mmCIF file of C-alpha atoms and ligand atoms in Angstrom:
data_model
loop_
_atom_site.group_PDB
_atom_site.id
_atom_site.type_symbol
_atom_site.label_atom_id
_atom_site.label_comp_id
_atom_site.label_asym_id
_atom_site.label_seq_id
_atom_site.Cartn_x
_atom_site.Cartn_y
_atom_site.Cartn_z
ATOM 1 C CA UNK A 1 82.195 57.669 101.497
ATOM 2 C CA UNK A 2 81.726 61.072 100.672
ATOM 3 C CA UNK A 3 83.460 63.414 104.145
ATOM 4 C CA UNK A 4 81.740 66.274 105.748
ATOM 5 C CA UNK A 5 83.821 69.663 106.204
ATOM 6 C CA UNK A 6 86.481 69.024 109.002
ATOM 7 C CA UNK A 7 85.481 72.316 111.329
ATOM 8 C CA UNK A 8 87.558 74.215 113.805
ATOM 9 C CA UNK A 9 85.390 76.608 114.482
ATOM 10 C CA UNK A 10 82.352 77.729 114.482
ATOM 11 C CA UNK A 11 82.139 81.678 115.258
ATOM 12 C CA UNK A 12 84.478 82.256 113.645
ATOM 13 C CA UNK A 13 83.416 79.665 110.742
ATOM 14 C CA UNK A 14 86.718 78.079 110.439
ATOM 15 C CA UNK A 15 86.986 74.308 108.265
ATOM 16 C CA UNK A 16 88.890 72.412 106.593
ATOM 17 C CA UNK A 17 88.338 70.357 102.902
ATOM 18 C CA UNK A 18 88.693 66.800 103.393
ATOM 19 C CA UNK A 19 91.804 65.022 101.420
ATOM 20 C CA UNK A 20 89.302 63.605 99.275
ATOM 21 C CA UNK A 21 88.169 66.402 97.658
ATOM 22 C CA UNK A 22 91.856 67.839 97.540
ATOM 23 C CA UNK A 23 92.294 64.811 95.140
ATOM 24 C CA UNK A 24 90.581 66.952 91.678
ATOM 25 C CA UNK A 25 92.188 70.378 90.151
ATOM 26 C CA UNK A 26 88.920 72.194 90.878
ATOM 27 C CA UNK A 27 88.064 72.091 94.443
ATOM 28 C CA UNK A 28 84.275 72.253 94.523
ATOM 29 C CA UNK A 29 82.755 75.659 96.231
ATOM 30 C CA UNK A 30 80.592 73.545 98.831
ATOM 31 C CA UNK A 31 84.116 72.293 100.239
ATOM 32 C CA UNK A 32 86.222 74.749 99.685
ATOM 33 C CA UNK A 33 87.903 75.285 102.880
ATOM 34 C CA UNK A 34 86.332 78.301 104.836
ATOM 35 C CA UNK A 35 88.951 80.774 107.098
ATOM 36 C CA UNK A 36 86.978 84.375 108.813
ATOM 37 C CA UNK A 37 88.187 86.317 111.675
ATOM 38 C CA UNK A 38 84.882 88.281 111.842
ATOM 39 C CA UNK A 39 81.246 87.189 111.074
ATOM 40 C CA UNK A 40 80.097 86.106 108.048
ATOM 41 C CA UNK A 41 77.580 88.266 107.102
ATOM 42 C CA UNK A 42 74.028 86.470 107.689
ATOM 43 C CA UNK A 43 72.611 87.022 104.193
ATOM 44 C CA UNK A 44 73.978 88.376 100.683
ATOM 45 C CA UNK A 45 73.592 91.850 100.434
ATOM 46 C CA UNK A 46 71.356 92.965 97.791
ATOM 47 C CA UNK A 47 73.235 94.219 94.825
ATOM 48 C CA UNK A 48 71.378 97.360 94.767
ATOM 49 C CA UNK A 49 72.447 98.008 98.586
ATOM 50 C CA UNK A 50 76.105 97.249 97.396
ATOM 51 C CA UNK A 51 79.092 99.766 95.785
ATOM 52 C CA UNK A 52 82.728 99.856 95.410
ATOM 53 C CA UNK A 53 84.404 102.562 96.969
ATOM 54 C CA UNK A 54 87.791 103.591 95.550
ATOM 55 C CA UNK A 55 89.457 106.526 97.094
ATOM 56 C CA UNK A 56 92.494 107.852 99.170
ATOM 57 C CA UNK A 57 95.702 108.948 96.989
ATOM 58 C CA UNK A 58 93.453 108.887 93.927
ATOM 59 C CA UNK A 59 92.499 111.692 91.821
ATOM 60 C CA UNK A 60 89.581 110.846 90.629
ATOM 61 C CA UNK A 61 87.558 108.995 94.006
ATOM 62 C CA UNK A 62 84.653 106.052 92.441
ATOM 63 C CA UNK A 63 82.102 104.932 93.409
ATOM 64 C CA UNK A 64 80.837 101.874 91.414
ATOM 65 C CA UNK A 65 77.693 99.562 91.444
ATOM 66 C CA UNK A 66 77.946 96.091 91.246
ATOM 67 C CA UNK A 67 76.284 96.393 87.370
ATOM 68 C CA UNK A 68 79.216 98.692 86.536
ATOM 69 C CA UNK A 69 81.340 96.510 87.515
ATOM 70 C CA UNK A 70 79.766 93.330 86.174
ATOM 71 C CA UNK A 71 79.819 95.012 82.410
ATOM 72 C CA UNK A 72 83.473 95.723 82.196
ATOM 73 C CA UNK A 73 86.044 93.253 80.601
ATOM 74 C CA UNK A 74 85.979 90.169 82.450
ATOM 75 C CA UNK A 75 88.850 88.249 83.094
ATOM 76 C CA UNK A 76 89.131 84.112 84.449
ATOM 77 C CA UNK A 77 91.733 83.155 85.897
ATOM 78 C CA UNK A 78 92.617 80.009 88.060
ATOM 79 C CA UNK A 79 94.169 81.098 91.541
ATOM 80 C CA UNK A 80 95.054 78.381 93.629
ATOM 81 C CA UNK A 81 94.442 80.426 97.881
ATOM 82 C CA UNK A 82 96.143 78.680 100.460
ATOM 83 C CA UNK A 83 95.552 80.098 104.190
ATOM 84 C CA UNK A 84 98.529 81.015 105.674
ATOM 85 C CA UNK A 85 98.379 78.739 108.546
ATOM 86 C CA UNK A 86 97.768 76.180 106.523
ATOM 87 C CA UNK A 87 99.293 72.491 107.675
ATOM 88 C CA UNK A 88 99.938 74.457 111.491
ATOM 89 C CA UNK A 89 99.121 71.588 113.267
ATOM 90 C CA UNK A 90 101.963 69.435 111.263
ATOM 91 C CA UNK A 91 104.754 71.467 112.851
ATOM 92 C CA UNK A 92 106.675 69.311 115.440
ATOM 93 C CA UNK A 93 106.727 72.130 117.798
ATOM 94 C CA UNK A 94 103.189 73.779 118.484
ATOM 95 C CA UNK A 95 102.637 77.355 117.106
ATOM 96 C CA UNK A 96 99.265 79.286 117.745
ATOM 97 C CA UNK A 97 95.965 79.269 115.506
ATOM 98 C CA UNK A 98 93.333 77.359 114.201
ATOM 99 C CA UNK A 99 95.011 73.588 113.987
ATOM 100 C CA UNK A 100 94.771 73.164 110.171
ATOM 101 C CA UNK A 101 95.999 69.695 108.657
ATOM 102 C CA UNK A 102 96.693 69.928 104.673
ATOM 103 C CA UNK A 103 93.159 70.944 103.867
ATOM 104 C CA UNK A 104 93.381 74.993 104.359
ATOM 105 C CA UNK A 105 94.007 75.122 100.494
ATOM 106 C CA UNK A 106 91.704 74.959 97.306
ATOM 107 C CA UNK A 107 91.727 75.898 93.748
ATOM 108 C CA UNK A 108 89.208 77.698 91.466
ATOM 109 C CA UNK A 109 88.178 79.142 88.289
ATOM 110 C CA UNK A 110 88.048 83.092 89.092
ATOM 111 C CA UNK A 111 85.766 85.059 87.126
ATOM 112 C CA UNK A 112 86.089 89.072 87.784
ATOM 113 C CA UNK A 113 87.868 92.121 86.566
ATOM 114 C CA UNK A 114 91.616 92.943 86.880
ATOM 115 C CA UNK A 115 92.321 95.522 89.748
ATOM 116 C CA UNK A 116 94.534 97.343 87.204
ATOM 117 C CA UNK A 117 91.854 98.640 85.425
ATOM 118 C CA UNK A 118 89.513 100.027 88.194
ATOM 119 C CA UNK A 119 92.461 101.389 89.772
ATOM 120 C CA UNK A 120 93.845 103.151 86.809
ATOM 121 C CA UNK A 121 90.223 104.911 86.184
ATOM 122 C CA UNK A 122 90.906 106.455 89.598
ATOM 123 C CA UNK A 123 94.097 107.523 88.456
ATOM 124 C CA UNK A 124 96.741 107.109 90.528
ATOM 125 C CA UNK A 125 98.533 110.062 92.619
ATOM 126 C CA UNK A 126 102.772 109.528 92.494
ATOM 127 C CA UNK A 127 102.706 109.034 96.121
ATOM 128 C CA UNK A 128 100.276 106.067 95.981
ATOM 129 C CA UNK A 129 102.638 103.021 96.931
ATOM 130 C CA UNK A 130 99.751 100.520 98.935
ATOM 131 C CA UNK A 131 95.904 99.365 98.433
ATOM 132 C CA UNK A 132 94.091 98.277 101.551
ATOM 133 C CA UNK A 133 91.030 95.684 101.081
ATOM 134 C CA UNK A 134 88.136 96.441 103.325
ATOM 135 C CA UNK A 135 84.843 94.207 103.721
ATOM 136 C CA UNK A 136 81.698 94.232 105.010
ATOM 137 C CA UNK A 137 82.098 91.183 107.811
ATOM 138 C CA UNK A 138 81.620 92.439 111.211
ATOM 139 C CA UNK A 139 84.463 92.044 113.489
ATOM 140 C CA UNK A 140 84.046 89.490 116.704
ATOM 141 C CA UNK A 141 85.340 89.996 120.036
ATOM 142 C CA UNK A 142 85.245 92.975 122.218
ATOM 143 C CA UNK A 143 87.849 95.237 120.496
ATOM 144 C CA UNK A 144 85.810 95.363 117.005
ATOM 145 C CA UNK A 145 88.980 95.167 114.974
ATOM 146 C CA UNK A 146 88.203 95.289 111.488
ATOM 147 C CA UNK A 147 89.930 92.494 109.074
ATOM 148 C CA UNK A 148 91.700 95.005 106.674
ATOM 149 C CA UNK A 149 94.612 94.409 105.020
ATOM 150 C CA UNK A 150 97.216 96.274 102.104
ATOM 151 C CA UNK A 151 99.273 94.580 99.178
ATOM 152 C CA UNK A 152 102.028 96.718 97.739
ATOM 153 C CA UNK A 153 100.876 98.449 94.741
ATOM 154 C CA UNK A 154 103.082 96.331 92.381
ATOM 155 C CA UNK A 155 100.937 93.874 93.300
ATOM 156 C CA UNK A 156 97.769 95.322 93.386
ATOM 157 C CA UNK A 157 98.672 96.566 89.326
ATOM 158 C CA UNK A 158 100.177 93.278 88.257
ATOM 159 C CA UNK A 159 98.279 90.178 89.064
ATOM 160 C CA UNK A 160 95.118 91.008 91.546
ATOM 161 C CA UNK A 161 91.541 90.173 90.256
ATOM 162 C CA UNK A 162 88.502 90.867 91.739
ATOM 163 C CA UNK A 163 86.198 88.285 91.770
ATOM 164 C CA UNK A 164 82.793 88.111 91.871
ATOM 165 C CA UNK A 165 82.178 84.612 90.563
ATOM 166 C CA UNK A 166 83.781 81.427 91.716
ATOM 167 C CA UNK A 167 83.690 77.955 89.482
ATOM 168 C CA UNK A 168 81.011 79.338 87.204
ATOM 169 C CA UNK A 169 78.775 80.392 89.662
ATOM 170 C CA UNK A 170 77.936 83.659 91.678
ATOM 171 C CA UNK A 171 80.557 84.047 94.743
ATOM 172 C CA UNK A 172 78.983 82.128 97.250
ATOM 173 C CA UNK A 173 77.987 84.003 100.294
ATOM 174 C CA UNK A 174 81.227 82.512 102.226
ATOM 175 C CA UNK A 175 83.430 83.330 99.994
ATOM 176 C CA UNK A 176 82.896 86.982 99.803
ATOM 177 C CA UNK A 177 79.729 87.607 98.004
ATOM 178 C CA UNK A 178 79.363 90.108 96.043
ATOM 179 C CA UNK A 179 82.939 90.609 95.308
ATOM 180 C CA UNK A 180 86.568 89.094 97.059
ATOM 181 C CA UNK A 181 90.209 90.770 95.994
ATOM 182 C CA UNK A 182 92.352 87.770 94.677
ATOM 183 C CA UNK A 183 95.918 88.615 95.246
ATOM 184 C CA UNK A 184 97.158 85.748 92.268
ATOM 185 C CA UNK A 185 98.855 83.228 94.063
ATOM 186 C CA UNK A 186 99.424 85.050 97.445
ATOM 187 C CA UNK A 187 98.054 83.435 100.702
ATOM 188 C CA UNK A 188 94.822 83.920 101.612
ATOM 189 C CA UNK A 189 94.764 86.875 104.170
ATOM 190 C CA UNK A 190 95.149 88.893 101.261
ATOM 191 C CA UNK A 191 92.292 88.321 99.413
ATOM 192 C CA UNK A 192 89.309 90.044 101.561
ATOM 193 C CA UNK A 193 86.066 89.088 101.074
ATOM 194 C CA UNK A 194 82.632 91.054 100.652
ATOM 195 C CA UNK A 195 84.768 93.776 99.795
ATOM 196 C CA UNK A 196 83.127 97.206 99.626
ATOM 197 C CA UNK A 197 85.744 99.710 99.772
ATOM 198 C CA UNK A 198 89.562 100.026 98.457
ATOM 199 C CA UNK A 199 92.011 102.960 100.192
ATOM 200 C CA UNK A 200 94.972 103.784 98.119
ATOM 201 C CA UNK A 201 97.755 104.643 100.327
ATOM 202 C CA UNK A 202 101.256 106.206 100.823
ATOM 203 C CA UNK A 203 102.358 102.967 103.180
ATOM 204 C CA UNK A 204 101.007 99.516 103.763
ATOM 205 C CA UNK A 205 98.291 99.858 106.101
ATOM 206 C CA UNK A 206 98.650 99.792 109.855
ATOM 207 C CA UNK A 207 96.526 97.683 112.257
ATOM 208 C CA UNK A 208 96.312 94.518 113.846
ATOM 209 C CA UNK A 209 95.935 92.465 110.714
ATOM 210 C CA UNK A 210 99.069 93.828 108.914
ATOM 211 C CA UNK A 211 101.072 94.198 112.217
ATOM 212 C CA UNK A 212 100.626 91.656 114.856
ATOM 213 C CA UNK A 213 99.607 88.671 112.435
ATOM 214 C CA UNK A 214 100.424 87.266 109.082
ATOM 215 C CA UNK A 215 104.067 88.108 110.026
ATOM 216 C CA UNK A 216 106.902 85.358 110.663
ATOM 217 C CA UNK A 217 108.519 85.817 113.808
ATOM 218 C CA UNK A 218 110.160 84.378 116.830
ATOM 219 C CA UNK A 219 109.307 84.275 120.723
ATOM 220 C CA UNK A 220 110.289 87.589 122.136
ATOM 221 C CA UNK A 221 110.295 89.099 118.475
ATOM 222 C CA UNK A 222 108.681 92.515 117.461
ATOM 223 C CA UNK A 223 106.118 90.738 114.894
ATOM 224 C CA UNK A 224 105.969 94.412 113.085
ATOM 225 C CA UNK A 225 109.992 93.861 112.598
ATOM 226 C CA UNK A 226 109.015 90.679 111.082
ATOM 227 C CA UNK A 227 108.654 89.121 106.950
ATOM 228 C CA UNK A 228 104.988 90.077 106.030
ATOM 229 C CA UNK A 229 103.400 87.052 104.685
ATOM 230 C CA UNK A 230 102.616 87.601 101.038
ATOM 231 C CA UNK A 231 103.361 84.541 98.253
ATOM 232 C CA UNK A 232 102.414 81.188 98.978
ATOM 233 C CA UNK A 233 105.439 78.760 99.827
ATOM 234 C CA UNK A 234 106.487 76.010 97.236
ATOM 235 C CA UNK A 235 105.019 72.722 98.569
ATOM 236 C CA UNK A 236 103.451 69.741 97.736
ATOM 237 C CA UNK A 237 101.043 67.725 99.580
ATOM 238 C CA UNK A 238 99.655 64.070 99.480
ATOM 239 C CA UNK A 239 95.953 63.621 99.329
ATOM 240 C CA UNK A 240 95.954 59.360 98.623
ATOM 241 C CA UNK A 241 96.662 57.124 100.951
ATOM 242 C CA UNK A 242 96.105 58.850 104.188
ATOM 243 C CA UNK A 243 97.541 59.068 107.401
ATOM 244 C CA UNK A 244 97.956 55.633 108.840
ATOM 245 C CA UNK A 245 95.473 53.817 106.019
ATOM 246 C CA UNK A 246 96.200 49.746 105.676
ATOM 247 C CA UNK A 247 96.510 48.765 102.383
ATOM 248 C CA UNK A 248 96.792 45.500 100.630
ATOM 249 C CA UNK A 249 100.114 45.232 98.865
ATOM 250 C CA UNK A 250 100.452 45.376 95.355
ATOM 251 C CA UNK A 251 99.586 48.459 92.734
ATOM 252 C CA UNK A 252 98.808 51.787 95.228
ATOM 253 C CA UNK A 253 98.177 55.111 93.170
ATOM 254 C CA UNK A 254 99.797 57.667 95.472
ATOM 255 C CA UNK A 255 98.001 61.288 94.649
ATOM 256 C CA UNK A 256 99.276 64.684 95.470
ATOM 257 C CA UNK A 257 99.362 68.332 94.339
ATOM 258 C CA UNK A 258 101.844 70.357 94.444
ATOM 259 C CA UNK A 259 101.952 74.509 94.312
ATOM 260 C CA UNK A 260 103.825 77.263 94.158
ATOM 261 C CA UNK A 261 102.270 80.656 94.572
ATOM 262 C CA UNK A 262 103.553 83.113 91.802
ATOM 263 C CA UNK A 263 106.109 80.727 90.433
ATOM 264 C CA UNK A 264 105.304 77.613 88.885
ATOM 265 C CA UNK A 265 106.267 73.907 89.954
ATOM 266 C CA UNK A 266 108.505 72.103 87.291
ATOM 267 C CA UNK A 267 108.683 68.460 88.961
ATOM 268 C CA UNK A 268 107.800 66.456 92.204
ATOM 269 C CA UNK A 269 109.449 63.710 92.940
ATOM 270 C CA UNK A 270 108.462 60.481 95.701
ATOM 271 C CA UNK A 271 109.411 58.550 98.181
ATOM 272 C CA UNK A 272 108.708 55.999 99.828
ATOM 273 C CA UNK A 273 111.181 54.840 102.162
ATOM 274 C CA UNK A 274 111.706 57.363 104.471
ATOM 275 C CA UNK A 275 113.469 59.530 102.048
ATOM 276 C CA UNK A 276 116.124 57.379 101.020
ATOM 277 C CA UNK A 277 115.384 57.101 97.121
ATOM 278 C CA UNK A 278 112.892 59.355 94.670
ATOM 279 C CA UNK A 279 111.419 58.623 91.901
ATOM 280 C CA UNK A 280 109.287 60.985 89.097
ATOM 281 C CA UNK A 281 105.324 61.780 89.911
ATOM 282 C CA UNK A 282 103.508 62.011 86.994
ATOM 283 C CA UNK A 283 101.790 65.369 86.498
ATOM 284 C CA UNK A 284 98.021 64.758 85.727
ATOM 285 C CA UNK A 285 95.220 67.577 84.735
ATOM 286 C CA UNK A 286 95.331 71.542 83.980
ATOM 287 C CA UNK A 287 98.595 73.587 84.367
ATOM 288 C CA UNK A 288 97.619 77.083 85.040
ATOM 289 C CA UNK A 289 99.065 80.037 86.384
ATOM 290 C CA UNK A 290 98.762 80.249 89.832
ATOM 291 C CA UNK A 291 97.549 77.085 90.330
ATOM 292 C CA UNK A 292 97.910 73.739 91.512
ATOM 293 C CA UNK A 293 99.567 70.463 89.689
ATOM 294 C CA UNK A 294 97.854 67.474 90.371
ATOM 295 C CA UNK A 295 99.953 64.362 90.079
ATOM 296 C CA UNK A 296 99.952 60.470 90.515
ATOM 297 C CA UNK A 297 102.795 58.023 91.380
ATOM 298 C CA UNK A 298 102.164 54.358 90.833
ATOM 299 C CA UNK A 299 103.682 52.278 93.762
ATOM 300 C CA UNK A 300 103.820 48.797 93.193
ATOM 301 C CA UNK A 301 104.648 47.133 96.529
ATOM 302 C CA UNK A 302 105.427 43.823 97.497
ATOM 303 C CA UNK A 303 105.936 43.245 101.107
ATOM 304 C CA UNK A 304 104.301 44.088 104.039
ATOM 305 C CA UNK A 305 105.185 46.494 107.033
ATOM 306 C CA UNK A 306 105.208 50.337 107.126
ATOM 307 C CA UNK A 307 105.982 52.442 104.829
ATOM 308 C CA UNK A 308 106.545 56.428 104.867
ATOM 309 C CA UNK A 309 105.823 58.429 101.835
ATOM 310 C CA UNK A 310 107.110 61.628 101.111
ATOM 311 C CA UNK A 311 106.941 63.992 98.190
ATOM 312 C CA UNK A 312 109.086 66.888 97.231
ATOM 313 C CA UNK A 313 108.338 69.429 94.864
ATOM 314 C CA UNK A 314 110.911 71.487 92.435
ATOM 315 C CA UNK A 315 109.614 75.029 91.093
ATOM 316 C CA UNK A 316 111.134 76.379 87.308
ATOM 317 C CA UNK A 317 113.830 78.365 89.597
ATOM 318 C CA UNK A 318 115.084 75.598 90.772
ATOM 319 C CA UNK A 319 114.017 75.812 94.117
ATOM 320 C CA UNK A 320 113.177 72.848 96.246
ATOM 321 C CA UNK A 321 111.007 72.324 98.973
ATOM 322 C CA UNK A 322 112.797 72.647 101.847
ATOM 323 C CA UNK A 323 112.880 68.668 103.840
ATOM 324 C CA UNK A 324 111.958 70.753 107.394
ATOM 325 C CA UNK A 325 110.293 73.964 107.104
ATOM 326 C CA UNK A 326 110.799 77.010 109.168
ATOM 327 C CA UNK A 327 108.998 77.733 112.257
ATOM 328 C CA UNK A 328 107.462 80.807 113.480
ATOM 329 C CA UNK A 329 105.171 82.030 116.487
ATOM 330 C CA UNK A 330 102.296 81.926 114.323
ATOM 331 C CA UNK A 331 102.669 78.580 112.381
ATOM 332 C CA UNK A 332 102.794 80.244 109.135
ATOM 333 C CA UNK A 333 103.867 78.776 105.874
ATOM 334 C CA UNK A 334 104.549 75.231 107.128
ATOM 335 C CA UNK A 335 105.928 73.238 103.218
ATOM 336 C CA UNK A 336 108.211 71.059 105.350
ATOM 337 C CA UNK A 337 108.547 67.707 102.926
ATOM 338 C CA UNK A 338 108.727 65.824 106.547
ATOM 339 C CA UNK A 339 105.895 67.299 107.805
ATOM 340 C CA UNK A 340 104.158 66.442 105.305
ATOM 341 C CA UNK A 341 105.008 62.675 105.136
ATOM 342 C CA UNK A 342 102.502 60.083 105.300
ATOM 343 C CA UNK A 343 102.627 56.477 107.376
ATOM 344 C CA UNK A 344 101.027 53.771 105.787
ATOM 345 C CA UNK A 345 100.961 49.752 106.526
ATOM 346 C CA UNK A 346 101.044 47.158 103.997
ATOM 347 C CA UNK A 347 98.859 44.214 104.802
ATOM 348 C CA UNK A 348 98.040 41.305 103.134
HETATM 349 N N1 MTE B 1 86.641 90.257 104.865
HETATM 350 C C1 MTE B 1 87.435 89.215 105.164
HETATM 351 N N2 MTE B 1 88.192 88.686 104.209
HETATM 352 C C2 MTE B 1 88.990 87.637 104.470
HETATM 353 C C3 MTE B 1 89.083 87.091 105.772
HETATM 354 C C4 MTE B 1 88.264 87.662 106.767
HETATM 355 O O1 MTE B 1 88.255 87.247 107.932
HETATM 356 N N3 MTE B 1 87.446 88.724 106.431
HETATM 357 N N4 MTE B 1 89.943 86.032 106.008
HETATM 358 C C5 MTE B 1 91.062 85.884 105.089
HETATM 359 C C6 MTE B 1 91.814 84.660 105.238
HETATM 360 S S1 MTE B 1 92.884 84.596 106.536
HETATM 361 C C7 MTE B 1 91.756 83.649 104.308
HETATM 362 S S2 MTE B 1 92.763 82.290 104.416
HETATM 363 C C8 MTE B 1 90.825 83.705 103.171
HETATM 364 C C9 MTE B 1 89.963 82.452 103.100
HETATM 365 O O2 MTE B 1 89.126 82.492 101.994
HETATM 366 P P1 MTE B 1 87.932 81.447 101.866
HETATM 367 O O3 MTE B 1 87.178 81.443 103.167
HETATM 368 O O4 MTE B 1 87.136 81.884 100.707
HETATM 369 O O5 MTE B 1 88.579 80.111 101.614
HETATM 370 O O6 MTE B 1 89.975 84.836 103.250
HETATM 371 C C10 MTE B 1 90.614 86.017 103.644
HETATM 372 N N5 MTE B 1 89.732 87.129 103.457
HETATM 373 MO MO1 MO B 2 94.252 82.710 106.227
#
């Protein structure tokens, strides 16, 4: 049975893809999961109404159209975006936001130019050390803040593409149409959509977006004294069985991905007894940069009762995914292996 979008909200569009389509290494643009803080705009923006601003500590300011853009080199990439509040509503303890399950994460192929080379035609001023992302959504709610957000310049010169096509096709309106930033395996309140202008700056940028959220702090905490959200946590998640599903006993393929932002995921083991004994996942499909692993365990089960499945993923650094993750005000970056585990029953 094919499953609509799960949405949270509607203005903002907030929603969530369904585990089933978590389940292939593309996620399909008509369910990739959706996150806005301001409007979406109500129709795409003719391209010859559209331009790329560059300017701020720049000598040379630009102003491109979307054609001059669309006839440099193009680069595809896969990118794997994962919102930062992903898997929120999983924490034990409640934090604030939009009550995402697993599904607040999707991977594409990326087709765009590297951000390297438009911002090296602008050419660079010494003191240039941040680029903020602006789009063209209108912000909701009575204090018009607009979403616009800075990556360091490392960042911005090393691995950030912009994109103006998604999965072979045209960025769909959602998803930023005409052109998103893709900070390469960062979360995704880096990566602004319908972008129209870029601000080279001496220090990140300052606003609500950069200051009060996307930070991980505690209650009573200055969140601008706070870790700035940037790469995406190593975690894994499991898309088959779900949540409470009955089963028949005998041969269950378990299915999962696993990620790991800017570093890459080596292995991911399983378990299914509560975390007492692991055992390999196979890795199945693509391995890309910066994006997901899908993988399969085959459980053969005999008896009946209840059975809880974890999985735990290992990055090339030998890093592990931590059994409880950390929590913060904001729910961000929840790649807790408990969190994440999954209740089934075995019937006959
Ligand atoms: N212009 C703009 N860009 C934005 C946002 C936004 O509200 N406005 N939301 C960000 C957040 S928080 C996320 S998680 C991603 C979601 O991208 P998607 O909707 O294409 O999945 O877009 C980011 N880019
Ligand atoms: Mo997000």
């Amino acid at each position: 049975m094919k499953k609509k979008m799960r949405v949270m909200s509607q203005k903002p569009f907030n929603a969530e893809t369904p585990n089933q389509y978590l389940r292939s290494w593309i996620t399909a643009n008509k369910v990739f999961f959706a996150r806005n803080q301001g409007q979406i705009p109500e129709k795409p923006i003719p391209l010859s109404d559209w331009s790329l601003t560059i300017e701020g500590e720049v000598n040379k300011p630009l102003v491109l159209s979307f054609d001059e853009i669309y006839r440099m080199p193009k680069a595809i990439v896969s990118n794997t975006i994962e919102c930062s509040g992903n898997s929120r509503s999983l924490f034990e303890k409640k934090a604030t936001g939009n009550p995402w399950t697993i599904g607040g994460v999707g991977n594409a192929v990326w087709g765009g130019v590297w951000l390297r080379e438009l911002l090296d035609r602008s050419e660079l001023k010494a003191n240039s050390h941040h680029v903020a992302f602006e789009g063209l959504d209108k912000p909701l709610g009575s204090a018009q803040i607009k979403f616009i957000r800075s990556i360091p310049l490392e960042k911005a010169l090393s691995s950030s593409l912009l994109a103006y096509e998604m999965n072979g096709e045209a960025l769909p309106l959602k998803h930023g149409y005409p052109l998103r930033a893709l900070a390469l395996g960062w979360t995704g309140a880096n990566c602004v959509k319908w972008l129209h202008k870029i601000t080279v700056l001496d220090r990140p940028f300052e606003g609500f977006y950069m200051d009060k959220v996307y930070r991980k702090f505690q209650k009573g905490q200055d969140p601008k004294t706070s870790e700035v959200v940037t790469g995406i946590n190593l975690k894994s998640i499991i898309t088959q069985p779900e949540q409470s599903e009955k089963l028949g006993a005998g041969l269950v393929t378990v299915l999962g991905a696993a990620y790991a932002g800017e570093a890459k995921v080596e292995r991911v083991v399983i378990s299914v007894d509560n975390g007492k004994t692991w055992h390999a996942a196979t890795f199945i499909g693509p391995d890309e940069p910066y994006a997901w692993r899908q993988w399969q365990f085959l459980w053969s089960v005999k008896e009946k009762g209840e059975y809880t499945l974890m999985s735990r993923a290992t990055d090339t650094q030998g890093n592990q995914q931590p059994m409880n993750a950390d929590w913060n005000v904001l729910g961000y970056g929840n790649n807790g292996v408990r969190e994440h585990a999954v209740t089934v029953q075995i019937t006959f």
